[in-house]
Coordinates of C-alpha atoms in Angstrom, one line a residue:
X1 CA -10.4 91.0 -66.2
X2 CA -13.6 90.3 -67.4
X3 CA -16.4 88.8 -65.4
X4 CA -16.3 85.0 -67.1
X5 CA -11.8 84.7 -66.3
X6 CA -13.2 86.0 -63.1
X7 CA -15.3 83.4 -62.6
X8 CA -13.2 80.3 -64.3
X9 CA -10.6 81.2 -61.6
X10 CA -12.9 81.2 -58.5
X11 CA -13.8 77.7 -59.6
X12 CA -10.1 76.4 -59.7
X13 CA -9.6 78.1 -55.9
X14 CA -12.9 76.3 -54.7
X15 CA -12.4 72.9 -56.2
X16 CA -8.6 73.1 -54.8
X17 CA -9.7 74.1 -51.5
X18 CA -12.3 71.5 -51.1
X19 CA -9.3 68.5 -52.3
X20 CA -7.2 70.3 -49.7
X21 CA -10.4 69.9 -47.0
X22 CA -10.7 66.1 -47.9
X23 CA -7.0 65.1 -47.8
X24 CA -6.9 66.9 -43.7
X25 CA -10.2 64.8 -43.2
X26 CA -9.1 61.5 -43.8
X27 CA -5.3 62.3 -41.7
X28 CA -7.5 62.8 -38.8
X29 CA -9.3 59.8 -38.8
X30 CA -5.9 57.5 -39.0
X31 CA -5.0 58.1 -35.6
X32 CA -9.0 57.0 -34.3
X33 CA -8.3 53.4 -35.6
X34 CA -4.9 52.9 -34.0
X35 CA -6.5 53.9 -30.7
X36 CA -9.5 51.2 -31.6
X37 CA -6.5 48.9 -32.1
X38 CA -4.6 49.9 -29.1
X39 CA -7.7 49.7 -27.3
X40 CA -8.7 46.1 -28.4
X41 CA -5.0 44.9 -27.3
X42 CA -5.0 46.5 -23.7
X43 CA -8.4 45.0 -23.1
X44 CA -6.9 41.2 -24.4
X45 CA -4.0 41.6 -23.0
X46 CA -6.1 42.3 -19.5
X47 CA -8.7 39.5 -20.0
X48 CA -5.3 36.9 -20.8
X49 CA -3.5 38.5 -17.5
X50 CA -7.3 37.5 -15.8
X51 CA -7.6 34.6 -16.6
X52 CA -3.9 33.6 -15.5
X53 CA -4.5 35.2 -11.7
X54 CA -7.7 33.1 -12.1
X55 CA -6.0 30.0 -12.8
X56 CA -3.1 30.5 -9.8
X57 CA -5.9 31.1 -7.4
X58 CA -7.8 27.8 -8.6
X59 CA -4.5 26.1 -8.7
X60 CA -3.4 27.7 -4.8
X61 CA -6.8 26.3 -3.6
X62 CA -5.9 22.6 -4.8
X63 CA -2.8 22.9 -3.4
X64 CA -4.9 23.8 -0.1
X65 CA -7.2 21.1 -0.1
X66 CA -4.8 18.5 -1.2
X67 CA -2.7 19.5 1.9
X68 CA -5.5 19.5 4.4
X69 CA -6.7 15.7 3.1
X70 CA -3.5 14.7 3.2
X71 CA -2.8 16.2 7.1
X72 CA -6.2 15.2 7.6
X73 CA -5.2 11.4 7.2
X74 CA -1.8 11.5 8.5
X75 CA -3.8 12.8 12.1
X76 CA -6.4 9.7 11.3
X77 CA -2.7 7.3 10.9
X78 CA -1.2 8.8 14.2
X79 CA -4.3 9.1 16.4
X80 CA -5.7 5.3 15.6
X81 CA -6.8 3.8 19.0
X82 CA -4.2 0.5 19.2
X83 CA -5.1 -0.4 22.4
X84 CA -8.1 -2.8 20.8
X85 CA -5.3 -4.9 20.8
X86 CA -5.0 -4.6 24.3
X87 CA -7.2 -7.5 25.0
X88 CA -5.5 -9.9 22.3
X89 CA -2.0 -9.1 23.9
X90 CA -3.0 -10.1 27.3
X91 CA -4.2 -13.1 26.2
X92 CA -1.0 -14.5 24.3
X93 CA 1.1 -13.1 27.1
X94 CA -0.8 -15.7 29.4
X95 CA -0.7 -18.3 26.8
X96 CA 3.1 -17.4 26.9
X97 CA 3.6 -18.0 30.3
X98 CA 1.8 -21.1 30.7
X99 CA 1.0 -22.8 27.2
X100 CA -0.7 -25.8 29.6
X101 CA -3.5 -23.2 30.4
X102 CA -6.8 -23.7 28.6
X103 CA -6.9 -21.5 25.8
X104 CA -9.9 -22.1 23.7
X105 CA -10.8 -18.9 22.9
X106 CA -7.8 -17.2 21.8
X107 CA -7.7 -17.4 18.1
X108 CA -4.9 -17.7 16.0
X109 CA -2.4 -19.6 18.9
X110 CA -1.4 -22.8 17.5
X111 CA 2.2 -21.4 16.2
X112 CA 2.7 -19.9 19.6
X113 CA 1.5 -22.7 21.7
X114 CA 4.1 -24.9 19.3
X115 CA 6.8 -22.3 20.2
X116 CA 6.2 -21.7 23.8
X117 CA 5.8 -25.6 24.5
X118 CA 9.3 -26.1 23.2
X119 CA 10.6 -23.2 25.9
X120 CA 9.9 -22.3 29.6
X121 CA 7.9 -19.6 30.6
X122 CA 10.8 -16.8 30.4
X123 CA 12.7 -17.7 28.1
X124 CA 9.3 -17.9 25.7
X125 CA 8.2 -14.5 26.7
X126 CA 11.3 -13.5 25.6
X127 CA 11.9 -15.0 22.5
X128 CA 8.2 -14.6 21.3
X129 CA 7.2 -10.9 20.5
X130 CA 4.9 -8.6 18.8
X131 CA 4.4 -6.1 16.7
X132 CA 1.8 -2.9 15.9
X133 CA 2.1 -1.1 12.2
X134 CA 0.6 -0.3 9.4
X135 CA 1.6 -3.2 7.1
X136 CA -1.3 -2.6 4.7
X137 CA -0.7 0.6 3.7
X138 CA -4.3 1.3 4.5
X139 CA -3.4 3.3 7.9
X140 CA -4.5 0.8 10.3
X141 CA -2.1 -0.9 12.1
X142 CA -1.9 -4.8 12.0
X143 CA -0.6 -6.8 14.8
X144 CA 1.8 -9.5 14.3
X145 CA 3.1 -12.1 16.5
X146 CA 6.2 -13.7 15.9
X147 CA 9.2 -15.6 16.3
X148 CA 12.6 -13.4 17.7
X149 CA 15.6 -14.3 16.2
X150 CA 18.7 -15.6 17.9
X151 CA 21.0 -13.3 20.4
X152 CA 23.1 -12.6 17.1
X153 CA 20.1 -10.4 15.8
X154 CA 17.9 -9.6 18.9
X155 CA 14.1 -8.5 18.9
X156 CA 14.0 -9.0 15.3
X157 CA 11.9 -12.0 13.5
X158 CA 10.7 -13.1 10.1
X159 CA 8.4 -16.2 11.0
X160 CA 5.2 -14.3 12.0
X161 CA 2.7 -17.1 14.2
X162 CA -0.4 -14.4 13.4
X163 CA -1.7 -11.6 12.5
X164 CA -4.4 -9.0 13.5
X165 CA -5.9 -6.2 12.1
X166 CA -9.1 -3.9 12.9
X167 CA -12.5 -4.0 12.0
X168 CA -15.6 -2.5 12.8
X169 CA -13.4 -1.2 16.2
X170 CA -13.1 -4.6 16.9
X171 CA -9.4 -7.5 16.8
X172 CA -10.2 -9.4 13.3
X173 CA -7.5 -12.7 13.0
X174 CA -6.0 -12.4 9.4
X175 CA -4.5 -15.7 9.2
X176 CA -2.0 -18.1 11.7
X177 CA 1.1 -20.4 11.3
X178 CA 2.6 -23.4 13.0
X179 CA 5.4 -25.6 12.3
X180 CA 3.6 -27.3 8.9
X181 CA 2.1 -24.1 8.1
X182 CA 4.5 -21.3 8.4
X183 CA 4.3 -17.9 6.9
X184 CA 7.3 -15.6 6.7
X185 CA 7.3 -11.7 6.4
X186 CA 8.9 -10.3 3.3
X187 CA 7.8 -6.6 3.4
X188 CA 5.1 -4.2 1.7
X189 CA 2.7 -6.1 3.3
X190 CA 4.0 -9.8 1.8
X191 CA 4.3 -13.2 3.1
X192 CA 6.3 -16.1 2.3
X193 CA 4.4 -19.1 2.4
X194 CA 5.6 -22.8 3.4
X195 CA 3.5 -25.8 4.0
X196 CA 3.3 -30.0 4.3
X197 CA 0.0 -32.0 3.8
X198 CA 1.9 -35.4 4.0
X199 CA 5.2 -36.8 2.4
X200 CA 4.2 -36.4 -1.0
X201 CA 2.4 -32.9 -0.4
X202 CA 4.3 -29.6 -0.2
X203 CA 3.7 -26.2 -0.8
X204 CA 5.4 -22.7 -1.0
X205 CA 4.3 -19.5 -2.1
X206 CA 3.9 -15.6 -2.0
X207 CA 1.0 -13.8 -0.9
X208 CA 0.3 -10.2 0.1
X209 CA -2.2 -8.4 2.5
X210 CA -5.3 -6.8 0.7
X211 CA -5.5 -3.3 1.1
X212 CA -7.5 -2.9 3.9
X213 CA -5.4 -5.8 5.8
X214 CA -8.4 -8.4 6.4
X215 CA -7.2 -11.2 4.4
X216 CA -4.1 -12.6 2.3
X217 CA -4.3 -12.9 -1.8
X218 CA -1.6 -15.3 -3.1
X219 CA 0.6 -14.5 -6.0
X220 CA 1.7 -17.6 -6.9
X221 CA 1.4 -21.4 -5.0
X222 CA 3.5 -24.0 -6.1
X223 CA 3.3 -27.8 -4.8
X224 CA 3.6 -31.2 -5.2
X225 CA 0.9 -34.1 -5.0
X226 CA 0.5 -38.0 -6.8
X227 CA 0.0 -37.3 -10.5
X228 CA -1.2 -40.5 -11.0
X229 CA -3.9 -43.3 -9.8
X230 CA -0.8 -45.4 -9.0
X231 CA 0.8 -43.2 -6.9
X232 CA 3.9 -43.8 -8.5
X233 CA 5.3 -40.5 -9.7
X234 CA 5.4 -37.2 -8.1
X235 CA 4.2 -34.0 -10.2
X236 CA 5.0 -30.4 -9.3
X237 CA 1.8 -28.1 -9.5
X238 CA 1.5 -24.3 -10.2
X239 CA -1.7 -21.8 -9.5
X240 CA -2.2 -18.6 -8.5
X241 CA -5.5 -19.3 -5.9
X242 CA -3.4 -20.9 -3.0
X243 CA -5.0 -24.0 -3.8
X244 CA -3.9 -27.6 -3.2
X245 CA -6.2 -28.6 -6.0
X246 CA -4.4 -30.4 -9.1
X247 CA -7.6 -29.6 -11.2
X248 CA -7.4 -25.9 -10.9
X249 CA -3.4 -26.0 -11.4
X250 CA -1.0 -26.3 -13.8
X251 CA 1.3 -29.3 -14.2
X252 CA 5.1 -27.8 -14.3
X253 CA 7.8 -30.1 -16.5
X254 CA 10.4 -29.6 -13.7
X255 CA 11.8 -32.0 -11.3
X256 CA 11.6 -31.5 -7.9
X257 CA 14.7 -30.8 -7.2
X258 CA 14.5 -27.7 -9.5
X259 CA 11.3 -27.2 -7.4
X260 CA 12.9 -26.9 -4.2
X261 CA 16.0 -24.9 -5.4
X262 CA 13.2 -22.4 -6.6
X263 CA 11.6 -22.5 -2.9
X264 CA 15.1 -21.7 -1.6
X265 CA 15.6 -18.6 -3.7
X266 CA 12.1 -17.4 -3.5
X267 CA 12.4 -17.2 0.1
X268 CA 15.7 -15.4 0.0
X269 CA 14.1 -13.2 -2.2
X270 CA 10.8 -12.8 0.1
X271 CA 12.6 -12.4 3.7
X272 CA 12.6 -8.9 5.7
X273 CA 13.0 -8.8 9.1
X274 CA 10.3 -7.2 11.9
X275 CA 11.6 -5.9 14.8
X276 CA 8.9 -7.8 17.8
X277 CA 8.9 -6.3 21.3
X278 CA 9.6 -9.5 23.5
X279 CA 6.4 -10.8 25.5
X280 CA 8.9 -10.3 28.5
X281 CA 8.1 -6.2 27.9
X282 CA 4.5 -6.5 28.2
X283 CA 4.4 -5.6 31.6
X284 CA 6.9 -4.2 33.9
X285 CA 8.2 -5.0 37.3
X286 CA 5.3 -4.0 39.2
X287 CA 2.7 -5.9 37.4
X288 CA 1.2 -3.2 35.7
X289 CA 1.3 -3.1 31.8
X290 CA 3.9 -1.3 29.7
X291 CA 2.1 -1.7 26.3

């Protein structure tokens, strides 16, 4: 073999060898991207798998602190000092007992005094009663004073006389009925209203304790007044302020006995019952007081 075969044939080895070296070259590289790949995924998938246990934890916290507030203000419900009423109660259960007394300063006792007047002393104490809860909804109780029902239905009552509630740690008088002027529970923190200015003026309603108990807003007020100079004719009124004002009212096109079938099933509608503790319980046998 001469030297040029010899040499043509050293070329084909070499140039086959070196195809042969770049084919195993790029095979070895394959399996470095996968692992970049795999890599990339396990460092995702451990971020996601992060950020979900850091989400739960932010989520179990709420969950804490909602609890706590709300224990906190169920303890702030239970624990509220009633005995400011202490002072209030005494007073009526005097009044009670001897509705000749002078009773200047107790506010809110004209319903009472009508009731009790009509009574003697025990028999009032026991069939005028009170009650302490949270009629607002705003966790301080109210105190209501009202009228218990016959022996049919004892110590319960819809015709509340007045109502208390407490500000600044102090007895505030939310509003009081009498005979002309009566106000009956309905529930939720509702009162049915019924009222007489004279014998063409009459009134019922709905109204409903604010939220923090201090004062009643009223749904709707209907009543009836002269609608003319004449006084002649009768008209039925409608507002929503608790008015007896014919200028801020609307003039209804009903008669008045419609009127007065809608009072009737307005306050079947607007009637729940409170169960009172008689004024009779106030204090016990000894003198000393059971509130």
């Amino acid at each position: 073999m001469n030297v040029t075969l010899r040499r043509f044939i050293s070329g084909i080895i070499s140039v086959s060898l070196l195809l042969t070296a770049s084919g195993c070259g790029k095979e070895e590289r394959v399996p470095d991207v996968d692992a970049a790949e795999q890599t990339q995924k396990q460092t995702g998938s451990e971020s996601t798998a992060s950020s979900a246990e850091t989400e739960e934890a932010k989520t179990e916290i709420t969950q804490v602190e909602e609890t706590t507030a709300e224990e906190t203000q169920i303890d702030e419900i239970q624990t509220y000092d009633t005995r400011v009423y202490d002072r209030i109660l005494e007073q009526f259960y005097m009044l009670i007992s001897d509705p000749e007394g002078d009773y200047d300063e107790v506010e809110g006792k004209m319903g009472v005094l009508e009731a009790a007047k009509t009574m003697d002393g025990k028999a009032a104490l026991e069939n005028i009663g009170y009650a302490i809860e949270d009629i607002s909804g705003d966790g301080i109780p109210e105190l209501l004073i009202g009228d218990i029902q016959g022996k049919d239905i004892p110590d319960l009552g819809t015709q509340i006389y007045t109502a208390y509630t407490i500000s600044d740690g102090e007895p505030r008088l939310v509003f009081e009925g009498w005979y002309r002027n009566s106000y009956r529970y309905s529930g939720a923190g509702g009162f049915f209203y019924e009222g007489s200015a004279s014998a063409a003026s009459s009134a019922f309603g709905t109204y409903r304790l604010l939220p923090d108990g201090t004062s009643l807003s009223c749904e709707d007020f209907y009543f009836t007044d002269w609608s003319d100079e004449s006084f002649s004719e009768i008209g039925v009124y409608h507002n929503t302020s608790g008015e007896w004002d014919k200028t801020v009212s609307e003039k209804m096109d009903i008669t008045e006995e419609v009127l007065w079938q809608l009072e009737e099933e307005l306050k079947q509608q607007n009637s729940e019952n409170v169960e009172l503790i008689p004024f009779s319980e106030l204090h016990s046998s000894d003198g000393t007081s059971a509130y």
